PDB file of C-alpha atoms and ligand atoms in Angstrom:
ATOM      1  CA  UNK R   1       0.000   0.000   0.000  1.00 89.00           C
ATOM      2  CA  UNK R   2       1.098   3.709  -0.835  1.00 94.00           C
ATOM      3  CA  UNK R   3       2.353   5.617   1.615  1.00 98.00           C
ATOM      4  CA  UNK R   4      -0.436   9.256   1.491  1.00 98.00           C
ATOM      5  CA  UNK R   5       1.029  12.101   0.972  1.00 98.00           C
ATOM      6  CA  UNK R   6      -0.156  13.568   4.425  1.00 98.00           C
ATOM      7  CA  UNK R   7       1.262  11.396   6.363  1.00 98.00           C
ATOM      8  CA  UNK R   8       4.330  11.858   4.186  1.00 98.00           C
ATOM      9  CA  UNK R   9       3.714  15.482   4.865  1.00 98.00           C
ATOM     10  CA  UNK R  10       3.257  15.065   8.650  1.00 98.00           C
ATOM     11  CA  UNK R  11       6.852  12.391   9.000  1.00 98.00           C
ATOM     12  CA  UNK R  12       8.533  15.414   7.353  1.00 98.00           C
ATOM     13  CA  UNK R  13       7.697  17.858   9.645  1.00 98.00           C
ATOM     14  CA  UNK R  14       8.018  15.693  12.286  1.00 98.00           C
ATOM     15  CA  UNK R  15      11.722  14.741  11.101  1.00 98.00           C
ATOM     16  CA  UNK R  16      11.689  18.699  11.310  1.00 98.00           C
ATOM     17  CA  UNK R  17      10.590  18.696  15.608  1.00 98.00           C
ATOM     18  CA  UNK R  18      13.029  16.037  15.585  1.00 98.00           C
ATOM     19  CA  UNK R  19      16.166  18.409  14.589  1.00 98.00           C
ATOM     20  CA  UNK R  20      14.668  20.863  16.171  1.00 98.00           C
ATOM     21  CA  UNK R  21      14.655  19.302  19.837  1.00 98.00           C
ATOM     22  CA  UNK R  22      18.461  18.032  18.960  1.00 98.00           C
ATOM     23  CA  UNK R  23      19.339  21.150  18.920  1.00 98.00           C
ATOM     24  CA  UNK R  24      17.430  22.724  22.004  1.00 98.00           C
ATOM     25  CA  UNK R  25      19.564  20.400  23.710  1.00 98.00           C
ATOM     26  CA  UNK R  26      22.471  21.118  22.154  1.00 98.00           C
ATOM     27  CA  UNK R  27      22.059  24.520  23.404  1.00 98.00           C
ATOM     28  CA  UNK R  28      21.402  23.453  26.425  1.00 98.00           C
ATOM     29  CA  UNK R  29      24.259  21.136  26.703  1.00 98.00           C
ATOM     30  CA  UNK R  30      26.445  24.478  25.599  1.00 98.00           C
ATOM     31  CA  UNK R  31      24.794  26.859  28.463  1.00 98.00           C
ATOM     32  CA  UNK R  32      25.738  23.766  30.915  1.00 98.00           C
ATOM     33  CA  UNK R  33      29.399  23.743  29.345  1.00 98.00           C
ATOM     34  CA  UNK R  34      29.512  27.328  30.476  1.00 97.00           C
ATOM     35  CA  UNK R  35      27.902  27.268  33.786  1.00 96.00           C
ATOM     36  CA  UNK R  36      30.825  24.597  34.775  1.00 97.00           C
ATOM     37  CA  UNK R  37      28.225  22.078  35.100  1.00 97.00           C
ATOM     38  CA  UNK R  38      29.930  19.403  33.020  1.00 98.00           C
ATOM     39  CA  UNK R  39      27.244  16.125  33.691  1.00 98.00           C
ATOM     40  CA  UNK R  40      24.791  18.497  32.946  1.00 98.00           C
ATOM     41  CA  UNK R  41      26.235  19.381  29.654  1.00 98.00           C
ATOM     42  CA  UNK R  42      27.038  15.767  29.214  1.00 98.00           C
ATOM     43  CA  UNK R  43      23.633  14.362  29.811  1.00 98.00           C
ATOM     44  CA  UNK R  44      22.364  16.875  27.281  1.00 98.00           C
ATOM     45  CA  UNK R  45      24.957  16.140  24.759  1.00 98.00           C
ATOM     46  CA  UNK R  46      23.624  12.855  24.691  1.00 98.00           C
ATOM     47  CA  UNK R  47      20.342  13.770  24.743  1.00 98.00           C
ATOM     48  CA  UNK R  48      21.624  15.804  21.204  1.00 98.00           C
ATOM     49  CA  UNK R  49      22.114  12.692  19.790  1.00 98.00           C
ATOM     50  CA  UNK R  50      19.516  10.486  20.358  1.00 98.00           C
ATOM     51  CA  UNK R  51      16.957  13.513  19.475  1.00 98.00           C
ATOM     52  CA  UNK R  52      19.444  13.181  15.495  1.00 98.00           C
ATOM     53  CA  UNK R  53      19.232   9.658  15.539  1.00 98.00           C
ATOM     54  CA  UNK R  54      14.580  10.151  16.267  1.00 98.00           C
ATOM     55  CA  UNK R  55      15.157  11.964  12.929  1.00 98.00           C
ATOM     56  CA  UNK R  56      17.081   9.967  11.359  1.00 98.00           C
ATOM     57  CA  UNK R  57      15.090   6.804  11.809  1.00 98.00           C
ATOM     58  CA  UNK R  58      11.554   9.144  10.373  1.00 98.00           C
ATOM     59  CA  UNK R  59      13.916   9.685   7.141  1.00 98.00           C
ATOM     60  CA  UNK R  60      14.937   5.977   6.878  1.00 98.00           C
ATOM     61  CA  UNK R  61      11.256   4.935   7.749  1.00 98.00           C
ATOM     62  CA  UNK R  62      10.275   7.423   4.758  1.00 98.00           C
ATOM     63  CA  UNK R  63      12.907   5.886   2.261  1.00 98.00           C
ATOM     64  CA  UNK R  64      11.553   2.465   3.043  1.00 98.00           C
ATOM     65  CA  UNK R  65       8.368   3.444   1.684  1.00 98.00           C
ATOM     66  CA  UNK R  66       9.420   5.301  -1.114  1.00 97.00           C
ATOM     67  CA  UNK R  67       8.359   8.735  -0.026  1.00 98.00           C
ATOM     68  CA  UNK R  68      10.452  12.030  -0.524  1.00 97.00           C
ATOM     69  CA  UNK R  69      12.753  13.477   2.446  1.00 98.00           C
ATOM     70  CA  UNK R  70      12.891  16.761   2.920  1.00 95.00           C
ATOM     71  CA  UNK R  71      15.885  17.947   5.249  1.00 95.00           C
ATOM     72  CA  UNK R  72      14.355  21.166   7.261  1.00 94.00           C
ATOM     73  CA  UNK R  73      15.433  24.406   8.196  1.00 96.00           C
ATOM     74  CA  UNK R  74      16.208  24.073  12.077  1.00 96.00           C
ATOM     75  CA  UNK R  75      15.396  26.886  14.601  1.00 94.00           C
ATOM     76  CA  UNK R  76      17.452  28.716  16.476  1.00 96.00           C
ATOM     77  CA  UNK R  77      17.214  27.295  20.400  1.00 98.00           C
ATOM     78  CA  UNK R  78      17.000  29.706  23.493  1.00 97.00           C
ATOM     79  CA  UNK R  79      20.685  30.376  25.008  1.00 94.00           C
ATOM     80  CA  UNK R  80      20.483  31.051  28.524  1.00 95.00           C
ATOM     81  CA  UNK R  81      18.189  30.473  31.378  1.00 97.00           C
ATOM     82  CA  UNK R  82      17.735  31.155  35.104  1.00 96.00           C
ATOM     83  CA  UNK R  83      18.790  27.986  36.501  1.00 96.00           C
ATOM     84  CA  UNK R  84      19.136  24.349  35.784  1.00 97.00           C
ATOM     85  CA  UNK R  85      15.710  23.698  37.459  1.00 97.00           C
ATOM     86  CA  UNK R  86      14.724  25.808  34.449  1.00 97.00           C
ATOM     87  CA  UNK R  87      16.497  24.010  31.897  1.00 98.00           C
ATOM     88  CA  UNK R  88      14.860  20.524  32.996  1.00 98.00           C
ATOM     89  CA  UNK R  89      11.689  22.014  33.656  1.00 98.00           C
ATOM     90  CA  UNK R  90      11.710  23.125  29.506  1.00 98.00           C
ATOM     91  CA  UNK R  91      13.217  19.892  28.836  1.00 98.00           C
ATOM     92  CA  UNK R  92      10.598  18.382  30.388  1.00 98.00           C
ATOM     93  CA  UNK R  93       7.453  20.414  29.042  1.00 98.00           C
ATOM     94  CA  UNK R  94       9.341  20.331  25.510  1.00 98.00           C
ATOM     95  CA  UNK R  95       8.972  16.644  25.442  1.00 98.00           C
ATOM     96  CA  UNK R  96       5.420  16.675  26.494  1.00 98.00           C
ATOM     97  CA  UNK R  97       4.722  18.406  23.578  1.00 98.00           C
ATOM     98  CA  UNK R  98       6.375  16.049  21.364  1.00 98.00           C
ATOM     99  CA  UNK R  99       4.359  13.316  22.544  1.00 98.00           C
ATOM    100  CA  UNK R 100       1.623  15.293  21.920  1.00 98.00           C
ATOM    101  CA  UNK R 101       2.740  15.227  18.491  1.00 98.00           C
ATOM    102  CA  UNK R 102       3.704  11.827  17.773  1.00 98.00           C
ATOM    103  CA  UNK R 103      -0.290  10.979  19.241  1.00 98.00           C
ATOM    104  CA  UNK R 104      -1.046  13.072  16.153  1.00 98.00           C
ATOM    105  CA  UNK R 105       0.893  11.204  13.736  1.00 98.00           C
ATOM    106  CA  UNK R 106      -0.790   7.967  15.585  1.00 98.00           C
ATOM    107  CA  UNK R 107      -4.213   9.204  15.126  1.00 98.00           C
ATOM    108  CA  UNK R 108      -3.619  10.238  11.431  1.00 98.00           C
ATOM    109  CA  UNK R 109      -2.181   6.709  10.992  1.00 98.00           C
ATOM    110  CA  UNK R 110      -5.038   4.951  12.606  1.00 98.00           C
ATOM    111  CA  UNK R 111      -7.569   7.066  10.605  1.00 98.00           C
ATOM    112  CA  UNK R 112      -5.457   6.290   7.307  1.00 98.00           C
ATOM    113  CA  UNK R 113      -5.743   2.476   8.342  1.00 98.00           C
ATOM    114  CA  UNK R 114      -2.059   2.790   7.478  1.00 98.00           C
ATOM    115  CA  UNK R 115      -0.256  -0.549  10.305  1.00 98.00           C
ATOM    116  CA  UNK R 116       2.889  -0.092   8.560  1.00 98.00           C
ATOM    117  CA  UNK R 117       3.152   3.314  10.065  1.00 98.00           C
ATOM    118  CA  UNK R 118       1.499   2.730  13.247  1.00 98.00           C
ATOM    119  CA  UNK R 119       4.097  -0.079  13.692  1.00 98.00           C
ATOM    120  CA  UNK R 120       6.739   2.335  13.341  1.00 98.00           C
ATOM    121  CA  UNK R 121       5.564   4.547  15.344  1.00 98.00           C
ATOM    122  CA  UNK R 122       4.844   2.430  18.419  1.00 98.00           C
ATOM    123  CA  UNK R 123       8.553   2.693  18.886  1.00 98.00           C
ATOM    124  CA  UNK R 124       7.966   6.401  19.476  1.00 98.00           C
ATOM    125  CA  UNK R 125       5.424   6.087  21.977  1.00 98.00           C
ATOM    126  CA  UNK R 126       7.450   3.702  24.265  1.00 98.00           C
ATOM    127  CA  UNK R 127      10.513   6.458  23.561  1.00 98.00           C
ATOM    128  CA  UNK R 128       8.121   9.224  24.651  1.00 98.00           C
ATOM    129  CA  UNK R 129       7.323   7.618  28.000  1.00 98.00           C
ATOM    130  CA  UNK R 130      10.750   7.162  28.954  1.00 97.00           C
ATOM    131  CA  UNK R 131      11.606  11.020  27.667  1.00 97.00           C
ATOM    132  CA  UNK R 132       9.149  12.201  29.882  1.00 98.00           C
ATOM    133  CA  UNK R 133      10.156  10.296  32.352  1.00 98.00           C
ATOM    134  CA  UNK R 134      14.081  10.910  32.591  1.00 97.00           C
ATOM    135  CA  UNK R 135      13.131  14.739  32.196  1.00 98.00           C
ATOM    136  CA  UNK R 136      10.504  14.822  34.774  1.00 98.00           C
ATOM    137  CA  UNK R 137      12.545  12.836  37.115  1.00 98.00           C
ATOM    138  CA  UNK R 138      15.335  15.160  36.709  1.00 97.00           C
ATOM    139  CA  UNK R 139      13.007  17.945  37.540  1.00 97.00           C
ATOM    140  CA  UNK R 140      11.605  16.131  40.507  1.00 97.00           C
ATOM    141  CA  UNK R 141      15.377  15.281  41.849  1.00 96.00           C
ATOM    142  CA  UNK R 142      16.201  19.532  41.609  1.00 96.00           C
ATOM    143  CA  UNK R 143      13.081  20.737  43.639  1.00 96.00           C
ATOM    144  CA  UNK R 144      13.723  17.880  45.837  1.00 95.00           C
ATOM    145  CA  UNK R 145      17.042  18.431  46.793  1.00 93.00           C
ATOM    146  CA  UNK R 146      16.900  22.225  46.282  1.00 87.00           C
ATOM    147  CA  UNK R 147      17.857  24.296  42.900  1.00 79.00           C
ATOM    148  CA  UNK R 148      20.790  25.893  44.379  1.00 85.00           C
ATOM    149  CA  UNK R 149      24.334  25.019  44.242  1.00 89.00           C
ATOM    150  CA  UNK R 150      23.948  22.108  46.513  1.00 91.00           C
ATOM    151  CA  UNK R 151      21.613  20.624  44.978  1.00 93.00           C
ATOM    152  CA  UNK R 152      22.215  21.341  41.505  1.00 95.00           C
ATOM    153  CA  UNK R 153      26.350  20.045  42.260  1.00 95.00           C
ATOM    154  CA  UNK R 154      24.743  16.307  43.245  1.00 95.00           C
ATOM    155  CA  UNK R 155      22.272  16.082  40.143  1.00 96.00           C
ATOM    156  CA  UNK R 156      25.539  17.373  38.141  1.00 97.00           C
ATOM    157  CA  UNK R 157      27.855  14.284  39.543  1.00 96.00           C
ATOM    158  CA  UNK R 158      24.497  11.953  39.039  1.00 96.00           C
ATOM    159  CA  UNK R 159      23.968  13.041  35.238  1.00 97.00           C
ATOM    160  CA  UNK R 160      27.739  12.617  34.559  1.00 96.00           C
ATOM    161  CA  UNK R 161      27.190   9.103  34.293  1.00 94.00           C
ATOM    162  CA  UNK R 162      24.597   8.659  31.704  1.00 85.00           C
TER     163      UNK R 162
HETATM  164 FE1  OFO W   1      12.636  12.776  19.979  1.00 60.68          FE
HETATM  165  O1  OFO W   1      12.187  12.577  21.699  1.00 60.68           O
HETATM  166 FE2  OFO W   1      12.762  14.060  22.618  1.00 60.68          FE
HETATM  167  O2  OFO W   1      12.061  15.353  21.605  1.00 60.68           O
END
């Protein structure tokens, strides 16, 4: 069965929130670099690359079905913020939202009756559940043990080991 050409339409711009997020961390990573806050910046260097290979696996997942790729124009991330506790807290709401949006590409899917693509894309939903859940938990950890320089120094040494 053809791929249609929304749902090609709605992978693309997906692949597009995809390169986007990689590089809201990648900002991130480089605001943590700067703050001294090197686990920090590690954690969200890694995050930078699992957010390129999300993408990368839409584009591959297009190619297999013979659809047309096209490579997006990425937004410029926010450079500096208040506080780690802020940082996470984005991180956190910013992958809410991108569950939000892979549910969208499920419920186009479903309506489409198109189980190739709902197959792929279950992958995403058990990847948005555990996004949510290493960012929230991070976010839980700071207001637990207190966003200041205490608190933030533990998560730091905690993160470095992702
Ligand atoms: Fe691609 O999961 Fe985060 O955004």
């Amino acid at each position: 069965m053809k791929i249609s050409d929304a749902m090609v339409a709605a992978i693309n711009d997906q692949i597009k929130a995809e390169f986007d997020s990689a590089y809201i961390y990648l900002a991130m990573s480089a605001y943590f670099e700067d703050a001294g806050l090197e686990g920090m910046a590690h954690w969200m260097k890694k995050q930078y690359k699992e957010e390129v290979e999300h993408a990368e696996k839409f584009i591959d997942y297009l190619y297999e079905r013979g659809a047309r790729v096209i490579i997006p124009e990425i937004a410029k991330p926010k450079e500096s913020y208040a506080d780690a506790l802020e940082v996470f807290k984005t991180a956190y709401a910013h992958e809410q939202y991108v569950t939000s949006r892979i549910y969208k590409l499920v419920d186009l899917a479903s309506g489409e009756k198109d189980y190739a693509t709902l197959s792929m894309l279950k992958w995403y939903v058990d990847e948005q559940m555990e996004e949510e859940d290493n960012t929230g938990g991070i976010v839980s950890k700071l207001e637990f043990l207190g966003s200041d320089k205490h608190g933030t120094y533990i998560v730091d040494r905690e993160l470095a080991a992702r």
